[in-house]
Coordinates of C-alpha atoms in Angstrom, one line a residue:
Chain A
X7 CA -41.7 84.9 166.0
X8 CA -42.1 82.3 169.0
X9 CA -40.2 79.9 170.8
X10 CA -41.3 76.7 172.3
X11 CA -41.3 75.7 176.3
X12 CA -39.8 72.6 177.7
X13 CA -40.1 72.2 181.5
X14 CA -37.1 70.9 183.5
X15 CA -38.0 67.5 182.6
X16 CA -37.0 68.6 178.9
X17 CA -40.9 67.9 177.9
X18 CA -42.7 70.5 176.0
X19 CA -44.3 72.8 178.4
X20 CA -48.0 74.7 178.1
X21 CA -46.0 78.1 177.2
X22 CA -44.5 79.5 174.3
X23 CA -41.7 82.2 174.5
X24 CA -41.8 85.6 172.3
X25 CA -38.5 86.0 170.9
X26 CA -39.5 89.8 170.4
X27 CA -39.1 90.6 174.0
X28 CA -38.3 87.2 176.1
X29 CA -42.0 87.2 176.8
X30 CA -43.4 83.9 178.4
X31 CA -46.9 82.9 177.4
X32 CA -49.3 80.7 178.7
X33 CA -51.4 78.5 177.0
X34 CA -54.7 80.1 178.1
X35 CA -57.4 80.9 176.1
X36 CA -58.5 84.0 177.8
X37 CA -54.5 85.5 177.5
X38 CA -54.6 88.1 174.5
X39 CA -51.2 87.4 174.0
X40 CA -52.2 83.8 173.9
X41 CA -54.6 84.3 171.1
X42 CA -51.8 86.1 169.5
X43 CA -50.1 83.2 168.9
X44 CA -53.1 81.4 167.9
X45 CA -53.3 83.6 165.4
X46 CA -49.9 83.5 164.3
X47 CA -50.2 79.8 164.0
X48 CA -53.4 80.1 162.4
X49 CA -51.6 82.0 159.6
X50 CA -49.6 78.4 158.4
X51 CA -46.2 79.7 160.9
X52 CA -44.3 77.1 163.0
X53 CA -42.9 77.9 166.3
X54 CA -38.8 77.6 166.8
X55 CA -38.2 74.4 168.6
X56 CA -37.1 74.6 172.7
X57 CA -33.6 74.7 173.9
X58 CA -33.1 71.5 175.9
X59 CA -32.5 72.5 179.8
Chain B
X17 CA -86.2 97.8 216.7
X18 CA -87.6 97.2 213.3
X19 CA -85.9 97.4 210.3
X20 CA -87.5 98.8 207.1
X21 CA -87.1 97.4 203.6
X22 CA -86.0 99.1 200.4
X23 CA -87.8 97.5 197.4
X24 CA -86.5 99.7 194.9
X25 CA -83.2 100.7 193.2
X26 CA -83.7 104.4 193.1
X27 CA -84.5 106.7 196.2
X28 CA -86.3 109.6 195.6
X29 CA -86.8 113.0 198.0
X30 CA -90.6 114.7 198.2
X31 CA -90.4 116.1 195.3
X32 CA -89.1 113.1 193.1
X33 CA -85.4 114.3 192.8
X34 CA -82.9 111.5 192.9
X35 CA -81.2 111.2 196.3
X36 CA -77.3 110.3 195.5
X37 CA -76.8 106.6 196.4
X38 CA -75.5 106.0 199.8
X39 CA -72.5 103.4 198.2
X40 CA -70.9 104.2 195.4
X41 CA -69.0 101.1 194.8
X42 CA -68.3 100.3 191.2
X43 CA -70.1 102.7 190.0
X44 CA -67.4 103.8 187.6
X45 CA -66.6 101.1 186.0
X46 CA -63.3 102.5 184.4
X47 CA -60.4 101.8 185.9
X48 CA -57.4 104.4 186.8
X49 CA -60.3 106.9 185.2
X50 CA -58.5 109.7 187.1
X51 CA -54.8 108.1 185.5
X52 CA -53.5 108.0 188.8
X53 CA -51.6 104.5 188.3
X54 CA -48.9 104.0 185.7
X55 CA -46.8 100.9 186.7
X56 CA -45.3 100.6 183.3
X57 CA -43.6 103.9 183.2
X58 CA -44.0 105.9 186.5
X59 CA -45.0 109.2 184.5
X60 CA -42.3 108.5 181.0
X61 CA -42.9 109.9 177.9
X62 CA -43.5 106.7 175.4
X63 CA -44.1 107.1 171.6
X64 CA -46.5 104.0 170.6
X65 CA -45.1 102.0 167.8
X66 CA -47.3 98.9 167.9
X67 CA -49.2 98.8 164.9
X68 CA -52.4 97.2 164.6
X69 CA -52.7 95.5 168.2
X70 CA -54.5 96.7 171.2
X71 CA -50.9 97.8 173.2
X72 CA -50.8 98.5 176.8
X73 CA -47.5 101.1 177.1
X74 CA -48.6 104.1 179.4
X75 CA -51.1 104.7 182.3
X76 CA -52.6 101.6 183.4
X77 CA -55.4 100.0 181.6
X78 CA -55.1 102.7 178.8
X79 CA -54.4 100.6 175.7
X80 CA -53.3 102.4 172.2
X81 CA -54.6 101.1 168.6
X82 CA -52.8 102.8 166.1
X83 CA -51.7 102.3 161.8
X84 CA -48.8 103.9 161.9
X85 CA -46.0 104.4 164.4
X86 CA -44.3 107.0 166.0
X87 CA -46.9 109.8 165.2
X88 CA -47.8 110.9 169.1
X89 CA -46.6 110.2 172.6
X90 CA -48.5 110.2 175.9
X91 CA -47.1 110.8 179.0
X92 CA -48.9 110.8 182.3
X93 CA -49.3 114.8 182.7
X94 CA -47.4 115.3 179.8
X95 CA -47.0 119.2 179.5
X96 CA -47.1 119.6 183.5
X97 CA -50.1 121.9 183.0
X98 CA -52.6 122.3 186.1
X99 CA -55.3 119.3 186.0
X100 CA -58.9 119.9 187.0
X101 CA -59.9 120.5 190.4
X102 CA -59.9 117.8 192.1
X103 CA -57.8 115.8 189.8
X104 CA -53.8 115.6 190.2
X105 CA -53.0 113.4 187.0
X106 CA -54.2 113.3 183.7
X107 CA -52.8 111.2 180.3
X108 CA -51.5 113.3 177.6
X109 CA -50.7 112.8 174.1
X110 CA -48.7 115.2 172.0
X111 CA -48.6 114.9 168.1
X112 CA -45.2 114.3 166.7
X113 CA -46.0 115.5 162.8
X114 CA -49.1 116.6 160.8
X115 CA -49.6 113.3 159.5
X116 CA -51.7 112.9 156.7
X117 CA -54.8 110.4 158.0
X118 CA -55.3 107.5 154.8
X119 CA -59.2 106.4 154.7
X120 CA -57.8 103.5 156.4
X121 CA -55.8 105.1 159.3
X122 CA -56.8 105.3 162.8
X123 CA -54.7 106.3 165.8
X124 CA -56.8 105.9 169.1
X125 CA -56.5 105.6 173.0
X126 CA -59.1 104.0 175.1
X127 CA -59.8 100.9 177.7
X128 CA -61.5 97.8 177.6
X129 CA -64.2 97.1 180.2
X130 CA -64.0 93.4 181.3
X131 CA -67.8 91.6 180.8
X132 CA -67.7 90.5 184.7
X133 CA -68.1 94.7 185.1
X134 CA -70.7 95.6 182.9
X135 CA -72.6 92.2 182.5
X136 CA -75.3 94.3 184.3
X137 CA -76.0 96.9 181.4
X138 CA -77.9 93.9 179.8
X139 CA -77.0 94.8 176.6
X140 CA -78.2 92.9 173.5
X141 CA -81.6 92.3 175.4
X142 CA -84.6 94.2 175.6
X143 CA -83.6 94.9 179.1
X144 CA -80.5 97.3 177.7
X145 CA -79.4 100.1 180.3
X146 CA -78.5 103.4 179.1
X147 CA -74.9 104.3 180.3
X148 CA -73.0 108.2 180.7
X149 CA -69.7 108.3 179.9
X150 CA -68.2 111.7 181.2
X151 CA -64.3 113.2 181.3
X152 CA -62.4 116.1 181.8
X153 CA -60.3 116.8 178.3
X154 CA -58.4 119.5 177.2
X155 CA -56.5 120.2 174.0
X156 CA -54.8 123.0 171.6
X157 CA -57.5 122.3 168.7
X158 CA -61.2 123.3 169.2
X159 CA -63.8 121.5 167.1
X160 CA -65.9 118.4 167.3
X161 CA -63.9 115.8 168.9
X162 CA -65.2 112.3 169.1
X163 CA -65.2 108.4 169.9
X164 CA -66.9 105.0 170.4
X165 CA -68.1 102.4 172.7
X166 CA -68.6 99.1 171.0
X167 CA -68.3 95.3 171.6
X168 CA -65.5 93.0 172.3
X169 CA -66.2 91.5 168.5
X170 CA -65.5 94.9 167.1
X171 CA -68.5 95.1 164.8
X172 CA -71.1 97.2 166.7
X173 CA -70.5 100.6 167.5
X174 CA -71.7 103.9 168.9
X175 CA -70.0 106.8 167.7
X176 CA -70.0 109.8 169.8
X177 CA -69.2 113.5 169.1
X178 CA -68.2 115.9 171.7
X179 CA -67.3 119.3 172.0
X180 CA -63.9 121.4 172.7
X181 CA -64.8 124.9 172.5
X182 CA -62.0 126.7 173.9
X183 CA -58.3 126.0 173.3
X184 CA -56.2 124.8 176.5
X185 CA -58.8 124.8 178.8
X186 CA -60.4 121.9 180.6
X187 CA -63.9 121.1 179.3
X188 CA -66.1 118.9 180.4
X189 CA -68.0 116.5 178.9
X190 CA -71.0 114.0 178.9
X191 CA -72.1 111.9 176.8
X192 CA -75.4 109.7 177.3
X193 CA -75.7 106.2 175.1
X194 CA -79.3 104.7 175.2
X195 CA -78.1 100.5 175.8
X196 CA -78.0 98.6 172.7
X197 CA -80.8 95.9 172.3
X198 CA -79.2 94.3 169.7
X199 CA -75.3 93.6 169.0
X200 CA -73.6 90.2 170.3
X201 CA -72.0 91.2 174.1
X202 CA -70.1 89.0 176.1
X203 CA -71.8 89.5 179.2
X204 CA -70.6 88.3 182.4
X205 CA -67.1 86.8 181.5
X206 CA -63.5 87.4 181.8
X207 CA -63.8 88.3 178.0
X208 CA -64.2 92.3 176.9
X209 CA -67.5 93.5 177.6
X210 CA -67.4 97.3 176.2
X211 CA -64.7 99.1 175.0
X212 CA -64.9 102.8 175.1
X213 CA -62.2 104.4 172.7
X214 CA -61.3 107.9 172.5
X215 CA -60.0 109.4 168.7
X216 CA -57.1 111.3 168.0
X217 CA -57.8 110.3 164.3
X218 CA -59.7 108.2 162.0
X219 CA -60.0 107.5 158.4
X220 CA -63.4 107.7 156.3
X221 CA -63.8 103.8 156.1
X222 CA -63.7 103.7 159.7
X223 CA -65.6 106.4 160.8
X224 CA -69.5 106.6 160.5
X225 CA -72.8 108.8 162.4
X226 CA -72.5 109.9 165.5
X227 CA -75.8 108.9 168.0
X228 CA -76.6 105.9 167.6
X229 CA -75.5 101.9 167.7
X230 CA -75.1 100.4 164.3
X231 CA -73.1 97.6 163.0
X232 CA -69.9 97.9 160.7
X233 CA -67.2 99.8 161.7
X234 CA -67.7 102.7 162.6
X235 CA -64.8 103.1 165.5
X236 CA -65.2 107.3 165.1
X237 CA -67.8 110.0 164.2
X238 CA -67.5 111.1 160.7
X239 CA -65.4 114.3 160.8
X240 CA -64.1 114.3 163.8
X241 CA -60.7 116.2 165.1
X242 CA -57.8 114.2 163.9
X243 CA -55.4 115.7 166.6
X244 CA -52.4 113.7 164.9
X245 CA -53.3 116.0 161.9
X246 CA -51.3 119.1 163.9
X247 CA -47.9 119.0 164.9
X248 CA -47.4 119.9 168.3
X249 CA -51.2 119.8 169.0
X250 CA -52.3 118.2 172.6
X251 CA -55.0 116.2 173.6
X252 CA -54.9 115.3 177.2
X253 CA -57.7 113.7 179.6
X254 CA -58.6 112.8 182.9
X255 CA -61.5 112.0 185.3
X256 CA -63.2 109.3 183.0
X257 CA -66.4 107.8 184.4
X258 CA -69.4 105.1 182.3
X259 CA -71.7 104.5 185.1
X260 CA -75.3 103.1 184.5
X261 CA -77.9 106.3 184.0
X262 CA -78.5 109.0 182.1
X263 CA -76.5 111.7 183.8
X264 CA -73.5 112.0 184.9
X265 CA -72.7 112.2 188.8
X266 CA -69.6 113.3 190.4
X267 CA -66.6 111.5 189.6
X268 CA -66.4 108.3 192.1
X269 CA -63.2 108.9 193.9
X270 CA -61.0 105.5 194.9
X271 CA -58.7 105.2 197.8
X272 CA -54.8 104.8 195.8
X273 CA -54.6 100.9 197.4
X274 CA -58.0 100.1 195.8
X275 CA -57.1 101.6 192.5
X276 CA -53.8 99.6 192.3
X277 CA -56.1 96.8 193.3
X278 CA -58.2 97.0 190.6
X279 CA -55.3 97.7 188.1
X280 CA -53.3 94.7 189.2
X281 CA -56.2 92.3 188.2
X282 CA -54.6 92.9 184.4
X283 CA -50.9 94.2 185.0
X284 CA -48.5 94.4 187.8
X285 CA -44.8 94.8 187.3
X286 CA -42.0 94.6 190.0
X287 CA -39.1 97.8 189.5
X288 CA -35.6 98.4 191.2
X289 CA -37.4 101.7 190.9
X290 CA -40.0 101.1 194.0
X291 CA -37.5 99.3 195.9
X292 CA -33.7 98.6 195.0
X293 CA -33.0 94.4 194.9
X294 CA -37.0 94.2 195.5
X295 CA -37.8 90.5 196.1
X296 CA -40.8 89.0 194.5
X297 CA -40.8 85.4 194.5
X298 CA -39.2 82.5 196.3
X299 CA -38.5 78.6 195.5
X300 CA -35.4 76.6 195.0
X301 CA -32.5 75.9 192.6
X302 CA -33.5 72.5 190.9
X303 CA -30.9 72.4 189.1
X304 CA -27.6 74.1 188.1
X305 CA -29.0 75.8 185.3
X306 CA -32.5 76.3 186.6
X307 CA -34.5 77.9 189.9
X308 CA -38.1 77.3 190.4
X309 CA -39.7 80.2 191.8
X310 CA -43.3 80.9 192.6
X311 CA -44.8 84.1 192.6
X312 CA -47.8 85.5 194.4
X313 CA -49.7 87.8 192.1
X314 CA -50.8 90.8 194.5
X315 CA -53.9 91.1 193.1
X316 CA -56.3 87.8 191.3
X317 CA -55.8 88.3 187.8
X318 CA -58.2 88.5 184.7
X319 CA -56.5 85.4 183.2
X320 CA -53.3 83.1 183.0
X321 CA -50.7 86.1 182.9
X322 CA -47.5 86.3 179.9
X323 CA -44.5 87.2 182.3
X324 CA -41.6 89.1 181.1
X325 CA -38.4 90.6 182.6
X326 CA -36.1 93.6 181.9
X327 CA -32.9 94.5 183.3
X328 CA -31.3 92.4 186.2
X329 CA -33.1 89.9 187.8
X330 CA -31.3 88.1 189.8
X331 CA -31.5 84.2 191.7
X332 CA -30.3 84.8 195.0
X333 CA -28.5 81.8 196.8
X334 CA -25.8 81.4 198.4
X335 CA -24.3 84.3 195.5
X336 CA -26.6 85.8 193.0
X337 CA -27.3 84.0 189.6
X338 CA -28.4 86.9 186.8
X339 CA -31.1 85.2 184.8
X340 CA -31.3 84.5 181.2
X341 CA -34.5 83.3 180.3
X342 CA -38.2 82.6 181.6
X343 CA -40.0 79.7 181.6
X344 CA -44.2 79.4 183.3
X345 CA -44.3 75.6 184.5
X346 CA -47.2 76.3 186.4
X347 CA -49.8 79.4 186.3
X348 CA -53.3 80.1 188.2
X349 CA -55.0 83.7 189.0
X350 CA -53.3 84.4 192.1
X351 CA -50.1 82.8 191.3
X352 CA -47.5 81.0 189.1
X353 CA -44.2 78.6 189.7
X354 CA -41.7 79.7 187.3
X355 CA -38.5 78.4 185.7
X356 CA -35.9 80.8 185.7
X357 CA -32.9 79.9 183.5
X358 CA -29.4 80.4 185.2
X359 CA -26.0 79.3 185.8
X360 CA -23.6 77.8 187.8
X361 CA -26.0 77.2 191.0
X362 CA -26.3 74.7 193.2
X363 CA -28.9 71.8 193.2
X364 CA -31.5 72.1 195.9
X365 CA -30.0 75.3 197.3
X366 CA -33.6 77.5 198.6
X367 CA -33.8 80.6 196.7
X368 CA -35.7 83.8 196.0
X369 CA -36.0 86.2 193.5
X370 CA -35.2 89.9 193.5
X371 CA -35.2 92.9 190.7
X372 CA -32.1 95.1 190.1
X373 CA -31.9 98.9 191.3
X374 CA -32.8 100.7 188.6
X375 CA -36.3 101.0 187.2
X376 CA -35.0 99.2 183.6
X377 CA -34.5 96.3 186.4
X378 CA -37.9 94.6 186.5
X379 CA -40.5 91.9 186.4
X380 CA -43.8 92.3 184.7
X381 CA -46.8 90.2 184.4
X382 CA -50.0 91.0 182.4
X383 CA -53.7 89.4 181.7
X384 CA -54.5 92.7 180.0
X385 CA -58.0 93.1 177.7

């Protein structure tokens, strides 16, 4: 399960957050963890919307 | 004086015996082969549980691929027993039952080579270079132990076999792989370019004849040691070298600097364990709820890096604000400006970041294979 990012500015940043662990992900395609969530998306889930800051 | 010119890329005495080369740079291109580094742990026991997904939990760079959980743990020199000569660490894993392996089961340890590092094997082309892989490995079983080396799109594959003969003695072993002209290989990229696996137990479907590169999936030799079969049994290794040629040479020895170097291209983590209220990053409060702090990664990493925390990490201002939450606003290879959720600072205030006291006080950030 994964969170979505927003940057100070309360717009959605290039990150997604693992719930699991608190983990912070990039949006890089070379990050393993990365394709991860591609995957994950890939598989018809939806991320969690982001807390506003 | 004149200087001559060396036009080839092996020297040779009278009597056409390889000399040794006079650098030996790269020429293991394993990383932490001799399992000297282990950020994540500092030599604790962990039992995988990750099923199904290339997991990164003990030594550096040694990743775990296992079916089902909870049926071995490694530990850097797990059992304390005397490593080679030479060698002062080694990875062990103990079994935890005699589990019963399905045809589908596997439970494996290995590493993945990044392309960038073995580009030069020319694999896939006509040009293919034939690569030793050697270790020291030790275990309660004897029999026919074995693994793989095969390509980042895990569908071309080299089983090996290999050869314990005597129980709870170090063996070692070689094992000499003619380069694959065929097979699709990354080459020189941040991708994976070979990943060498070693198994502690495979299933039929997965398993296939050692000695040669064929497609499918064929991650193990067919009847291979399943070490997870025995409860209590040990498999432990150390010393592990692929280096272009068809023998194996000494194993290349790295100063400890270098080493961490090389291991903190893909991991690095920050512990109240290596140095009580460490400080890693500095930046300001930008809000009262948030501190942006960048962070210098001590080595250039492999990709954009997830970052992770543990413990107490704490914003320190004028007082200490405890985080709650991480946020990546902006990430390169050598560094990234993060948003650190908090409370009750002051806008504007400089800050900088520090870790806890304990080692379950960290920060961790990883661009691992």
């Amino acid at each position: 399960m994964y969170k979505q990012c927003k940057n100070i500015d309360n717009s959605i940043a290039d990150c997604v957050i693992r719930i699991e662990d608190g983990a912070c992900i990039p949006f890089s395609l070379g990050n393993t963890d990365y394709q991860a969530y591609l995957k994950w998306l890939e598989a018809g889930n939806t991320p969690l919307p982001a807390e506003n800051n | 004086m004149a200087y001559g010119t060396v036009n080839t890329d092996i020297v040779s005495d009278s009597s056409g015996g390889r000399l040794a080369p006079i650098s030996s740079v790269m020429r293991n291109r394993i990383i932490n082969g001799a399992m000297v580094i282990d950020q994540r742990n500092a030599g604790a026991s962990v039992t995988p549980t990750t099923v199904g997904a290339y997991t990164y939990s003990s030594v550096d760079r040694l990743w775990y691929l296992i079916s089902q959980s909870s049926k071995f743990t490694i530990q850097q020199n797990a059992g304390a027993i005397t490593p080679p000569n030479g060698f002062f660490n080694y990875v062990g894993v103990t079994s935890s039952a005699a589990t019963s392996v399905g045809s589908g089961d596997y439970f494996w340890i290995g590493q993945s080579i990044e392309g960038f590092n073995t580009s030069d094997f020319s694999w896939g082309t006509a040009n293919a270079k034939t690569v030793t892989l050697s270790a020291w490995v030790y275990s309660s079983l004897t029999g026919t132990f074995g693994g793989s080396l095969y390509n980042s799109a895990s569908n071309y594959f080299y089983p090996f076999t290999y050869t314990i003969s005597s129980a709870n003695t170090w063996t070692q072993i070689s094992i000499t792989v003619t380069g694959p002209t065929s097979g699709t290989w990354v080459g020189a990229t941040n991708g994976v370019g070979v990943r060498v696996l070693f198994n502690l137990g495979a299933g039929s479907t997965l398993s296939g004849t050692a000695g040669s590169w064929a497609s499918g999936s064929a991650y193990a030799p067919t009847g291979a040691v399943n070490v997870v079969s025995t409860n209590g049994a040990t498999f432990y290794i150390t010393g592990v070298q692929l280096e272009v040629g068809s023998s194996a040479t000494g194993f290349e020895y790295r100063q400890y600097g270098q080493e961490l170097a090389l291991c903190q291209r893909y991991y690095f983590k920050v512990s109240g364990s290596n140095a009580p209220n460490a400080t890693w990053g500095s930046g300001k409060m930008t809000s009262t709820t948030n501190a942006g702090i960048h962070a210098v990664h001590p080595a250039p990493m492999r990709d954009l890096p997830t970052w992770s925390y543990g413990g107490t990490v704490v914003v320190e201002g004028t007082s200490g604000f405890a985080i709650s939450a991480i946020a990546v606003t902006y990430s390169s290879y050598i560094a990234t400006r993060l948003g650190l959720t908090i409370s009750g600072a002051t806008a504007g205030q400089g800050a900088f970041a520090t870790v806890g006291s304990t080692s379950s006080d960290y920060i961790q950030a990883s661009a691992e294979l």
